[in-house]
Short mmCIF file of N, CA, C and O in Angstrom, two decimals:
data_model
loop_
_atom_site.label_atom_id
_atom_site.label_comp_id
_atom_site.label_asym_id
_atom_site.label_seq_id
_atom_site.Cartn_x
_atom_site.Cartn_y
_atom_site.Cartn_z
N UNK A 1 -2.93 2.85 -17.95
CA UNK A 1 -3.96 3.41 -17.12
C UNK A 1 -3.72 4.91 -17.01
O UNK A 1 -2.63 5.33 -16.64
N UNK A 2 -4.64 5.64 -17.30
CA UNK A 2 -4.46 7.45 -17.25
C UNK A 2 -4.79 7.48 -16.03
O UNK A 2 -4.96 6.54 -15.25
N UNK A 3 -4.90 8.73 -15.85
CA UNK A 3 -4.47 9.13 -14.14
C UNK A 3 -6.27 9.34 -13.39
O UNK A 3 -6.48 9.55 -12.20
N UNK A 4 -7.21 9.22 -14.31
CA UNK A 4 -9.04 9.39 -14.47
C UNK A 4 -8.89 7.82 -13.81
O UNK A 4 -9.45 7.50 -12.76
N UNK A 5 -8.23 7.11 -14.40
CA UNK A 5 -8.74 5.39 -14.44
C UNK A 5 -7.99 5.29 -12.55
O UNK A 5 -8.55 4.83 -11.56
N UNK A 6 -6.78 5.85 -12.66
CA UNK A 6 -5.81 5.30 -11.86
C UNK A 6 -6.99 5.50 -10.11
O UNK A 6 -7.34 4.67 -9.27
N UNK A 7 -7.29 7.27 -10.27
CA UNK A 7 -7.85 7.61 -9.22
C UNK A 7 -8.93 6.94 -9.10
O UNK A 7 -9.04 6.55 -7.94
N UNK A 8 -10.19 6.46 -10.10
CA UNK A 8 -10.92 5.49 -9.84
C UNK A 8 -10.74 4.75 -8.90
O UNK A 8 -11.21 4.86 -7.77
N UNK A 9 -9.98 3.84 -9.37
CA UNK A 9 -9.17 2.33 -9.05
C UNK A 9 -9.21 2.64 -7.52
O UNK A 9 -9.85 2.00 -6.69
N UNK A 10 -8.37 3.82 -7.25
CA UNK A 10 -8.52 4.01 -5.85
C UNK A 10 -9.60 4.42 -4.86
O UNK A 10 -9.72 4.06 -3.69
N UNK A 11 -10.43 5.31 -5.64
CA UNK A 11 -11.64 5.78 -5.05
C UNK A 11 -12.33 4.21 -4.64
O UNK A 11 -12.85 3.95 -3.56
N UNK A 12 -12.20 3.39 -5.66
CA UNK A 12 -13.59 1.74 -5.67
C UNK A 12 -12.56 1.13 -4.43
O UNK A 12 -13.07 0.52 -3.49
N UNK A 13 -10.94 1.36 -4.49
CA UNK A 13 -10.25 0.13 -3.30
C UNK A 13 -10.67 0.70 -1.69
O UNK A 13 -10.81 0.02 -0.67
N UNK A 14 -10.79 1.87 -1.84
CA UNK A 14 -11.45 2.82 -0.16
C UNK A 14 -12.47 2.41 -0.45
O UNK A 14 -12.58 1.49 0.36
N UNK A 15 -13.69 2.41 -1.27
CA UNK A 15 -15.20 2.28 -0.74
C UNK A 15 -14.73 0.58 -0.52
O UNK A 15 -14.79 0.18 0.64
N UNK A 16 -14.33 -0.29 -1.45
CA UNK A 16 -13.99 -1.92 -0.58
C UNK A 16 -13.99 -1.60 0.78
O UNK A 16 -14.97 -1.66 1.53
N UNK A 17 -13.04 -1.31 1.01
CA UNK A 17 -12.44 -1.37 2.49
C UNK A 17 -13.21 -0.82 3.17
O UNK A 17 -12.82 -1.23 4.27
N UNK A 18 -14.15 -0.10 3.41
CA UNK A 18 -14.93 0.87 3.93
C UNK A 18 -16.42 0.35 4.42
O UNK A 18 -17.19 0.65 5.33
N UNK A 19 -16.41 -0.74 3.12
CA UNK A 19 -18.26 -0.99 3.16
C UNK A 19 -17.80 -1.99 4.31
O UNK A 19 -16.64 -2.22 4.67
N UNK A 20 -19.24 -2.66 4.91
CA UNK A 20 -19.08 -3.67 5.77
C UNK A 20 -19.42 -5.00 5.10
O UNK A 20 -19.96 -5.24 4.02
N UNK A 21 -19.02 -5.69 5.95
CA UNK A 21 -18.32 -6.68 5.05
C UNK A 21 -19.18 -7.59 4.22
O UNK A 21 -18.69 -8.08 3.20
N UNK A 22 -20.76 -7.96 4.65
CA UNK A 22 -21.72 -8.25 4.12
C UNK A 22 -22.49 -7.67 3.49
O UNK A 22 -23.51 -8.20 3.05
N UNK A 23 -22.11 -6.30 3.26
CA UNK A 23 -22.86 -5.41 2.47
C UNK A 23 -22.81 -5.90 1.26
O UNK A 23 -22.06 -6.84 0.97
N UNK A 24 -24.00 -5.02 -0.02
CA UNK A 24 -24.12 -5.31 -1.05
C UNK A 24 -23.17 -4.19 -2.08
O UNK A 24 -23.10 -4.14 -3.30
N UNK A 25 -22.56 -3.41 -1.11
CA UNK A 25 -21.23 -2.47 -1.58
C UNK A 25 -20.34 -3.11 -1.65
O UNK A 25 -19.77 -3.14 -2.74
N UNK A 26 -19.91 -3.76 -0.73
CA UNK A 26 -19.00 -4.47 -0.44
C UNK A 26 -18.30 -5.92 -1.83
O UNK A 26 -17.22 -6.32 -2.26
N UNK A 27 -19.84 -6.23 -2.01
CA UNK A 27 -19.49 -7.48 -3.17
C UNK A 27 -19.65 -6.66 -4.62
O UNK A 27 -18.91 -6.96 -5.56
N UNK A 28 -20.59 -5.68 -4.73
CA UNK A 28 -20.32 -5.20 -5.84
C UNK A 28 -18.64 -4.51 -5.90
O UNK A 28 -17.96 -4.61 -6.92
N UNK A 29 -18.37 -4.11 -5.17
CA UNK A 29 -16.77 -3.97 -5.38
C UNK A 29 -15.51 -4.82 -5.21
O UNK A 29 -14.33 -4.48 -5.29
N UNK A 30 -16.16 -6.32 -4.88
CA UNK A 30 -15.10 -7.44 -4.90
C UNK A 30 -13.96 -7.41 -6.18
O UNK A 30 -12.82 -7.87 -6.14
N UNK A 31 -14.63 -6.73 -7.31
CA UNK A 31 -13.72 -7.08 -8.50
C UNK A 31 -12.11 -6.41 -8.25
O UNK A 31 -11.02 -6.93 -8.46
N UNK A 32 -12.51 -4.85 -7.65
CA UNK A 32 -11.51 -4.51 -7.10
C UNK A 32 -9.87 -5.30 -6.22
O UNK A 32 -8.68 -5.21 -6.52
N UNK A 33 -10.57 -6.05 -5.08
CA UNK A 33 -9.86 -6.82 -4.61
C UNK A 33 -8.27 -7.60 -5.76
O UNK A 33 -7.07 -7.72 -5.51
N UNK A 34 -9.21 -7.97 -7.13
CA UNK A 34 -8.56 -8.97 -8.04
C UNK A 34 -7.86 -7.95 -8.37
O UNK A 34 -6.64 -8.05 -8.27
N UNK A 35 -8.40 -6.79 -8.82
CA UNK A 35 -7.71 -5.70 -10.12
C UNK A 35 -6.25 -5.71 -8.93
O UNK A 35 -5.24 -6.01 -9.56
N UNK A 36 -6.00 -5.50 -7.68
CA UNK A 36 -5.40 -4.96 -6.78
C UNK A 36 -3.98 -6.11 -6.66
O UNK A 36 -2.81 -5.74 -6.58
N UNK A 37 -4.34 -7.19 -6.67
CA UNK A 37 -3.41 -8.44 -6.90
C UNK A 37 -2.60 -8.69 -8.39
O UNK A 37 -1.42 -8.85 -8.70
N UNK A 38 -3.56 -8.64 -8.95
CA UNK A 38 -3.18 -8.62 -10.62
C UNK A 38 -2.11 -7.14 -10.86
O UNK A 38 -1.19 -7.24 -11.68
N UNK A 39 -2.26 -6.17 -10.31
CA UNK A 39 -1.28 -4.96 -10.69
C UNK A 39 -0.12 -5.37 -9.96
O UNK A 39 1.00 -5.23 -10.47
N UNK A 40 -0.30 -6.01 -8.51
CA UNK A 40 1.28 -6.23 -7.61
C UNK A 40 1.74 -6.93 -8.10
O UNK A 40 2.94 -6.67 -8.16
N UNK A 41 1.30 -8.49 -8.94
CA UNK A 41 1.80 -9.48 -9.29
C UNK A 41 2.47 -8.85 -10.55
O UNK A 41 3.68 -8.64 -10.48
N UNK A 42 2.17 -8.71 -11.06
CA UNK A 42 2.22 -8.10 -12.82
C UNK A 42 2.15 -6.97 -13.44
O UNK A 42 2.09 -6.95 -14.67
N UNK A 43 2.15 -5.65 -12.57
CA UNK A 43 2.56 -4.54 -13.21
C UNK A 43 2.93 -3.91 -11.95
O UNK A 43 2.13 -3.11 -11.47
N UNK A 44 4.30 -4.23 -11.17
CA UNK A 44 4.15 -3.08 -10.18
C UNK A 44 4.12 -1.68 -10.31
O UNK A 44 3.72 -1.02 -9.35
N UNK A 45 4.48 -1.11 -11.35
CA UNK A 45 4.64 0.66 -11.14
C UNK A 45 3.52 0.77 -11.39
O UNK A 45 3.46 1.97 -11.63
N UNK A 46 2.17 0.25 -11.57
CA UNK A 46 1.13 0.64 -11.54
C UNK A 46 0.63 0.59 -10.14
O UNK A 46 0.20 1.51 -9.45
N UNK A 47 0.79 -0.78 -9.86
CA UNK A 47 0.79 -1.22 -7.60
C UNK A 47 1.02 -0.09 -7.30
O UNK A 47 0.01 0.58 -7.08
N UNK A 48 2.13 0.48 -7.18
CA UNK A 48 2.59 1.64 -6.66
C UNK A 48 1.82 2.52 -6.88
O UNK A 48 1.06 3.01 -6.04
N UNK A 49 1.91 2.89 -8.19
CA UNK A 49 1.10 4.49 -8.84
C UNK A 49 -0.30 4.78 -7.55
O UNK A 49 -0.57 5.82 -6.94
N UNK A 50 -1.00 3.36 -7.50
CA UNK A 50 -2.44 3.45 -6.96
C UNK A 50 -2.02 3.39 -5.65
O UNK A 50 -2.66 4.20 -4.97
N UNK A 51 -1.16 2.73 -4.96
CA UNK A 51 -0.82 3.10 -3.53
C UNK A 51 -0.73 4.27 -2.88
O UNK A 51 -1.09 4.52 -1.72
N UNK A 52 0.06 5.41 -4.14
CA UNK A 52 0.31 6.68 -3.48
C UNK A 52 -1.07 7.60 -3.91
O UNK A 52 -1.36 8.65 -3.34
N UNK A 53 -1.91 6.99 -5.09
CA UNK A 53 -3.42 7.61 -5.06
C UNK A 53 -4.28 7.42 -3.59
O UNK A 53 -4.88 8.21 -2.85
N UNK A 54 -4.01 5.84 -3.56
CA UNK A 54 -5.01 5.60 -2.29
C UNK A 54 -4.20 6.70 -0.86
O UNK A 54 -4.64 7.70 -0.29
N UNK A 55 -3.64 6.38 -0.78
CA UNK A 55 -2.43 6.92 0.70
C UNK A 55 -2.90 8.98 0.43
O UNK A 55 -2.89 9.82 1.32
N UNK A 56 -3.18 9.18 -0.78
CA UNK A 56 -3.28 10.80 -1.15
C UNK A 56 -4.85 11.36 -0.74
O UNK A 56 -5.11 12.47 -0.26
N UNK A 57 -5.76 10.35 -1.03
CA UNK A 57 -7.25 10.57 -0.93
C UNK A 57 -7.82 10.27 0.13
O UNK A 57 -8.86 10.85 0.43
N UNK A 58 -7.05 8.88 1.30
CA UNK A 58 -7.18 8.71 2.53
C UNK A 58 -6.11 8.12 3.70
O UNK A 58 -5.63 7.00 3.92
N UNK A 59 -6.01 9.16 4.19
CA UNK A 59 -4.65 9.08 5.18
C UNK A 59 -5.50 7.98 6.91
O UNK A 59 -4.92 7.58 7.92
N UNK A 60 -6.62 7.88 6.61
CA UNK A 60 -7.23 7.40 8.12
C UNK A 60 -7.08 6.08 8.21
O UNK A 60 -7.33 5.36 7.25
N UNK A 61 -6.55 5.45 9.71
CA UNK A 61 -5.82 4.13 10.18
C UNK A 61 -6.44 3.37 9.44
O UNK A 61 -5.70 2.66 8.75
N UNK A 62 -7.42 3.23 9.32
CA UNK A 62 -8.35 1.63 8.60
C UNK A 62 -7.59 1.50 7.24
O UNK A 62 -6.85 0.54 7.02
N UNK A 63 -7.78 2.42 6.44
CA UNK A 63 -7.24 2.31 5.19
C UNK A 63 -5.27 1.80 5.42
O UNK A 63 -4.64 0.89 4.88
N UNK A 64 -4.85 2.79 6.36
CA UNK A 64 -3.71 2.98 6.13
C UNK A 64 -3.04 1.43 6.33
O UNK A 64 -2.10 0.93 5.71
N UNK A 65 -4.00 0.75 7.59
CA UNK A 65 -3.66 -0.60 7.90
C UNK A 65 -3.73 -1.79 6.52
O UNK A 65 -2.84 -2.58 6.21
N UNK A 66 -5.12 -1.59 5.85
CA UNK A 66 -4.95 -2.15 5.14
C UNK A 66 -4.02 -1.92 3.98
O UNK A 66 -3.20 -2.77 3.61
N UNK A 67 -4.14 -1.00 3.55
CA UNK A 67 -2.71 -0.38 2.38
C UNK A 67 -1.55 -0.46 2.73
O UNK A 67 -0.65 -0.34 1.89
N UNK A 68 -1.24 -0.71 4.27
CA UNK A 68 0.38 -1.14 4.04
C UNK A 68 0.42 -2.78 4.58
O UNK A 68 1.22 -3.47 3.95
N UNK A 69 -0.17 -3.33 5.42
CA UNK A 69 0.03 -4.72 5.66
C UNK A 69 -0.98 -5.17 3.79
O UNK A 69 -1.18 -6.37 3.59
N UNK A 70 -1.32 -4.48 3.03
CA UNK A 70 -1.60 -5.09 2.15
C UNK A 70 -0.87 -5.18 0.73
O UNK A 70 0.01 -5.94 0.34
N UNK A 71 -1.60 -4.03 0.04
CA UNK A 71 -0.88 -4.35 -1.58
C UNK A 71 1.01 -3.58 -1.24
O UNK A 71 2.00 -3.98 -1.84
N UNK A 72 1.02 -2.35 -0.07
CA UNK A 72 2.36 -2.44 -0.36
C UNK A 72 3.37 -3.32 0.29
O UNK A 72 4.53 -3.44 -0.11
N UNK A 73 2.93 -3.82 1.14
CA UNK A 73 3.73 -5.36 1.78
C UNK A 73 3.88 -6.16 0.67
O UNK A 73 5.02 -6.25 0.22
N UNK A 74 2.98 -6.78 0.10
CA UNK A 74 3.19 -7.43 -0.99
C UNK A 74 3.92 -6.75 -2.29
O UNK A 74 4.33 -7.40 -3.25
N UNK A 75 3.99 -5.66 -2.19
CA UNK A 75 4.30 -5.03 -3.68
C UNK A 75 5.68 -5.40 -3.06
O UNK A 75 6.06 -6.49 -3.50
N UNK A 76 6.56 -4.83 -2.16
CA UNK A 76 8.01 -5.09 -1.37
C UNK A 76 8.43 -6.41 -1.22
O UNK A 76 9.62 -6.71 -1.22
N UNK A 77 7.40 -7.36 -1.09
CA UNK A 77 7.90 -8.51 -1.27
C UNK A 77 8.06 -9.45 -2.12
O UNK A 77 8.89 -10.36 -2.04
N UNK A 78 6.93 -9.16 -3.36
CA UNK A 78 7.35 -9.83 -5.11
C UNK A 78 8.33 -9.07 -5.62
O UNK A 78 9.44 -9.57 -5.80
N UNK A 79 8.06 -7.64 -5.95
CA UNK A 79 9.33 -6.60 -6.46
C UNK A 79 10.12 -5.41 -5.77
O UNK A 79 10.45 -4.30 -6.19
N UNK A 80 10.32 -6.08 -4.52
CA UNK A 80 11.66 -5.17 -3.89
C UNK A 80 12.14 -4.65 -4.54
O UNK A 80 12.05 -3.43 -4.49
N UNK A 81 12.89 -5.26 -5.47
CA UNK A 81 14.60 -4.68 -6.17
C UNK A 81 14.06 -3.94 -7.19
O UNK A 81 14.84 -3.27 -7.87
N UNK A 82 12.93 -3.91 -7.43
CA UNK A 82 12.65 -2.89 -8.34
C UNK A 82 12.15 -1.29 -8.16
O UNK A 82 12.34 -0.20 -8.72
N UNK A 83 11.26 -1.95 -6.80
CA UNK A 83 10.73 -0.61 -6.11
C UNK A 83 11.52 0.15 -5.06
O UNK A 83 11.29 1.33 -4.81
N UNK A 84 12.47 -0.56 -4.47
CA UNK A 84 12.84 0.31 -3.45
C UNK A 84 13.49 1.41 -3.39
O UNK A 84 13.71 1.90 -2.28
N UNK A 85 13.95 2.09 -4.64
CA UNK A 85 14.24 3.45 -4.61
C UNK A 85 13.08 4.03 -4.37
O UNK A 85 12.86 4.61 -3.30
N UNK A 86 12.27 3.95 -5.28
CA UNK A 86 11.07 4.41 -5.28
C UNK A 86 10.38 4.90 -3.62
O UNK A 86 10.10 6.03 -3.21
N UNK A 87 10.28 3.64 -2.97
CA UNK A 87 9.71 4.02 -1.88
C UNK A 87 10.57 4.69 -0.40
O UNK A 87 10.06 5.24 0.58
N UNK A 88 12.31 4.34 -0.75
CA UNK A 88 12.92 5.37 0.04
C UNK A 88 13.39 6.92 -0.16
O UNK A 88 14.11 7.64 0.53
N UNK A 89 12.50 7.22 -1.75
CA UNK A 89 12.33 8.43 -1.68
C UNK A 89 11.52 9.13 -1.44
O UNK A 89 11.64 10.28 -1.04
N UNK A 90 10.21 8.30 -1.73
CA UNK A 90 9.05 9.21 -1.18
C UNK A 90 9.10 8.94 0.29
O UNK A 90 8.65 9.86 0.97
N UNK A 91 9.57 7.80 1.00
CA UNK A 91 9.33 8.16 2.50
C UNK A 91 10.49 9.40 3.28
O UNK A 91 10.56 9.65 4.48
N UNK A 92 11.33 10.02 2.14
CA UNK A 92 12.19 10.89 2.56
C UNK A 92 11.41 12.47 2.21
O UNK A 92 11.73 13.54 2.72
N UNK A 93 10.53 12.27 1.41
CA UNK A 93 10.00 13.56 1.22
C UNK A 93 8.40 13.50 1.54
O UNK A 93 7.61 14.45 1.53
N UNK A 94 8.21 12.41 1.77
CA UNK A 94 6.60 12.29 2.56
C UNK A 94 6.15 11.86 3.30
O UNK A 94 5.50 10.83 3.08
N UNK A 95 6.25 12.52 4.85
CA UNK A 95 6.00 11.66 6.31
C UNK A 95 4.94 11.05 5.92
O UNK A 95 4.99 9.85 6.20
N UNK A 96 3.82 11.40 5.30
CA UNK A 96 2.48 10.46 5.08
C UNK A 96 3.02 8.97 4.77
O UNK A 96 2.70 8.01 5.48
N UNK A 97 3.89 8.85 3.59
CA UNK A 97 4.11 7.40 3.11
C UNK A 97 5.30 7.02 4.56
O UNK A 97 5.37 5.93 5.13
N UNK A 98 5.77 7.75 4.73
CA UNK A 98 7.22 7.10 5.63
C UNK A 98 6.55 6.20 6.82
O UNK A 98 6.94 5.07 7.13
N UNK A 99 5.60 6.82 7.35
CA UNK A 99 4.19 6.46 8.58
C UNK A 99 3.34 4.89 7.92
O UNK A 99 3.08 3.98 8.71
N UNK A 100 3.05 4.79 6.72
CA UNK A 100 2.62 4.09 6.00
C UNK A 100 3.35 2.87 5.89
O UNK A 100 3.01 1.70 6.08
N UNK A 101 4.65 3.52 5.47
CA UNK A 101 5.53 2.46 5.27
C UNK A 101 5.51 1.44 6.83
O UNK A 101 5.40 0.22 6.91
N UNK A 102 5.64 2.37 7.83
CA UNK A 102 5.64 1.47 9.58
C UNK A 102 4.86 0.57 9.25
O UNK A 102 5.55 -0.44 9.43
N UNK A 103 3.86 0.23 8.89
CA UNK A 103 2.98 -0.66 8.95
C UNK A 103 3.47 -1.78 8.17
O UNK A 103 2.59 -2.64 8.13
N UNK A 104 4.19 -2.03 7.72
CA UNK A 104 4.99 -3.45 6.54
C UNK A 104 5.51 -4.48 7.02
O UNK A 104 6.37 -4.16 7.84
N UNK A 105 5.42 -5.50 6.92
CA UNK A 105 5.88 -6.10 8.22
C UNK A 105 6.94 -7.50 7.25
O UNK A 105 6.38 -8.12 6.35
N UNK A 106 8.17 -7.74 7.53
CA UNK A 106 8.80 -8.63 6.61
C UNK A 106 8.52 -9.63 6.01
O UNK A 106 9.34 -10.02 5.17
N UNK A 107 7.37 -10.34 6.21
CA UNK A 107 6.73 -11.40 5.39
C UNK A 107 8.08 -11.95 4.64
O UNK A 107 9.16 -11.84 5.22
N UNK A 108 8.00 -12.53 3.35
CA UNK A 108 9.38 -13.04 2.72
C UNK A 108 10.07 -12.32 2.10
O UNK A 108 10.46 -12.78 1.02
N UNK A 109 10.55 -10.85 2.49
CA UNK A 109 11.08 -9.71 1.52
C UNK A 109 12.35 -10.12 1.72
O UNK A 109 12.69 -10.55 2.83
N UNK A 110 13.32 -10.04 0.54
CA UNK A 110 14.55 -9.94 0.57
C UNK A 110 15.42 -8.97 1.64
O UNK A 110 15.25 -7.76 1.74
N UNK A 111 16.40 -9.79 2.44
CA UNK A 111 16.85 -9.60 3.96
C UNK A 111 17.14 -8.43 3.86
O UNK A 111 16.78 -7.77 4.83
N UNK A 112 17.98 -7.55 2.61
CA UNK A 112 17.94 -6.64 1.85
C UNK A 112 17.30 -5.72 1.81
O UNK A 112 17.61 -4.70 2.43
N UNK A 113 16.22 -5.84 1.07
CA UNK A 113 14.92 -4.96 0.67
C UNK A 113 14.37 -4.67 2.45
O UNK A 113 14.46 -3.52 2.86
N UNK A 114 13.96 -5.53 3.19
CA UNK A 114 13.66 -5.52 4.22
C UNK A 114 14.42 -4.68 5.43
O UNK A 114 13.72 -3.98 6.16
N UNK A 115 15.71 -4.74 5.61
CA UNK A 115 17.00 -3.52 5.75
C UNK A 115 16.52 -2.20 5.72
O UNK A 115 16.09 -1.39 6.54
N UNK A 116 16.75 -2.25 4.48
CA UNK A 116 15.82 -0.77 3.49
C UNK A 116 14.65 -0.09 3.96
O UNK A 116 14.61 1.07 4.36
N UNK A 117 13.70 -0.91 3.89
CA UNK A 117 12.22 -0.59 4.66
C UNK A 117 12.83 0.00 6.16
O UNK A 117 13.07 1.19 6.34
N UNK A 118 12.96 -0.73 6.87
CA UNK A 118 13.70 -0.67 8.25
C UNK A 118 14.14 0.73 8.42
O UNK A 118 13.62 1.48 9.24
N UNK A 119 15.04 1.04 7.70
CA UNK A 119 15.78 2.38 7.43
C UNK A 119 15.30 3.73 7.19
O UNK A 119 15.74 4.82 7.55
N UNK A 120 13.79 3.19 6.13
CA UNK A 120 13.22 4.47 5.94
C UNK A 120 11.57 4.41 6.36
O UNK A 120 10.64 4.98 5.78
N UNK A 121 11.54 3.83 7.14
CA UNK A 121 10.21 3.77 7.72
C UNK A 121 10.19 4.86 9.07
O UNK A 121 11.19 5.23 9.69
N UNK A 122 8.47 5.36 9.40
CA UNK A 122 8.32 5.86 10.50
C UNK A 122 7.69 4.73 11.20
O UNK A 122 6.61 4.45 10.68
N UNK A 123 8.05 3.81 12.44
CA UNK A 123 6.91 3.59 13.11
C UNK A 123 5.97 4.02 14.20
O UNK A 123 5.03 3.52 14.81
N UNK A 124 6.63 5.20 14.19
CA UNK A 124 5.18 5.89 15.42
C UNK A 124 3.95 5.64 14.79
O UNK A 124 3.60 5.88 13.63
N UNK A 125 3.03 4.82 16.23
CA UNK A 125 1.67 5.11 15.95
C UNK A 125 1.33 3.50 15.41
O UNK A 125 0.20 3.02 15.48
N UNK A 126 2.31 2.90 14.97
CA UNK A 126 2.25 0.78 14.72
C UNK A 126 2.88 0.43 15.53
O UNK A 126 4.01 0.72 15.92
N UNK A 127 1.84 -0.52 15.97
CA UNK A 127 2.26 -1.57 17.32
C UNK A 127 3.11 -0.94 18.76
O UNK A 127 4.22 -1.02 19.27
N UNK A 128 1.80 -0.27 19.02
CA UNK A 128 2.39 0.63 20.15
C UNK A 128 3.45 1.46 20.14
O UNK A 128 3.98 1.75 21.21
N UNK A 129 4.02 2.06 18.80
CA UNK A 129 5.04 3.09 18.98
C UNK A 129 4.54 4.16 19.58
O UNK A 129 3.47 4.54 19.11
N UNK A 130 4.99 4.83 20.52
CA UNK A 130 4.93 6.19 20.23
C UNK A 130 4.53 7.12 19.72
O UNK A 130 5.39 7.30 18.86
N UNK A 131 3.44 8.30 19.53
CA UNK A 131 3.40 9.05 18.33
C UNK A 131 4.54 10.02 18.28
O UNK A 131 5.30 10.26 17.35
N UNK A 132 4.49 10.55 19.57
CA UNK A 132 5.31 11.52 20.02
C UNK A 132 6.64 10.86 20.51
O UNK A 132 7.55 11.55 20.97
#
């Protein structure tokens, strides 16, 4: 996927999330939904790649809720051991993802991987933290 296709991908997963829910936006962009499962299951550094597209083009709660209780919860919980450098470096050099990351919640992640998250997460601002 070139980086034209990648930002797509992300531009169509925000208008998903965005349209309402019976809209005719909404189902014309269902395919999205699949493309979004099929990359976590089976290609994560692509999961990823489009996580930090989506997280780059829209930082606002709706999205952010769904993008982290979604494909990156799941991306942490099929391929932890693969990603988690990955994501305790960008949450060390990018409060945007570190904030993002708060939102993950342990589902079946390795006790491990889950540790990790823990460690480099912000949660101000999820589930009544604090912002300040």
């Amino acid at each position: 996927m070139n980086a034209i296709e990648l930002r797509t991908l992300a531009e169509c997963w925000i208008a998903y999330w965005q349209a309402d829910k019976s809209s005719p936006d909404k189902e014309a962009l269902s395919w999205v939904f699949d493309r979004e499962w099929d990359l976590v299951r089976n290609e994560p550094l692509l999961a990823w790649s489009m996580i930090l597209e989506i997280l780059k083009l829209d930082t606002s709660n709706k999205i952010q809720e769904v993008l982290s209780a979604g494909p990156l919860e799941d991306l942490l919980d099929k391929h932890g051991y693969l990603v988690i450098e990955l994501v305790e470096a960008e949450a060390k050099k990018n409060p945007k993802f570190a904030q993002l990351l708060g939102g993950v919640w342990e589902s079946s992640m390795a006790e491990e991987i889950w540790a990790r998250v823990q460690a480099a997460w912000d949660r101000r601002g999820w589930d009544g933290v604090p912002v300040e």
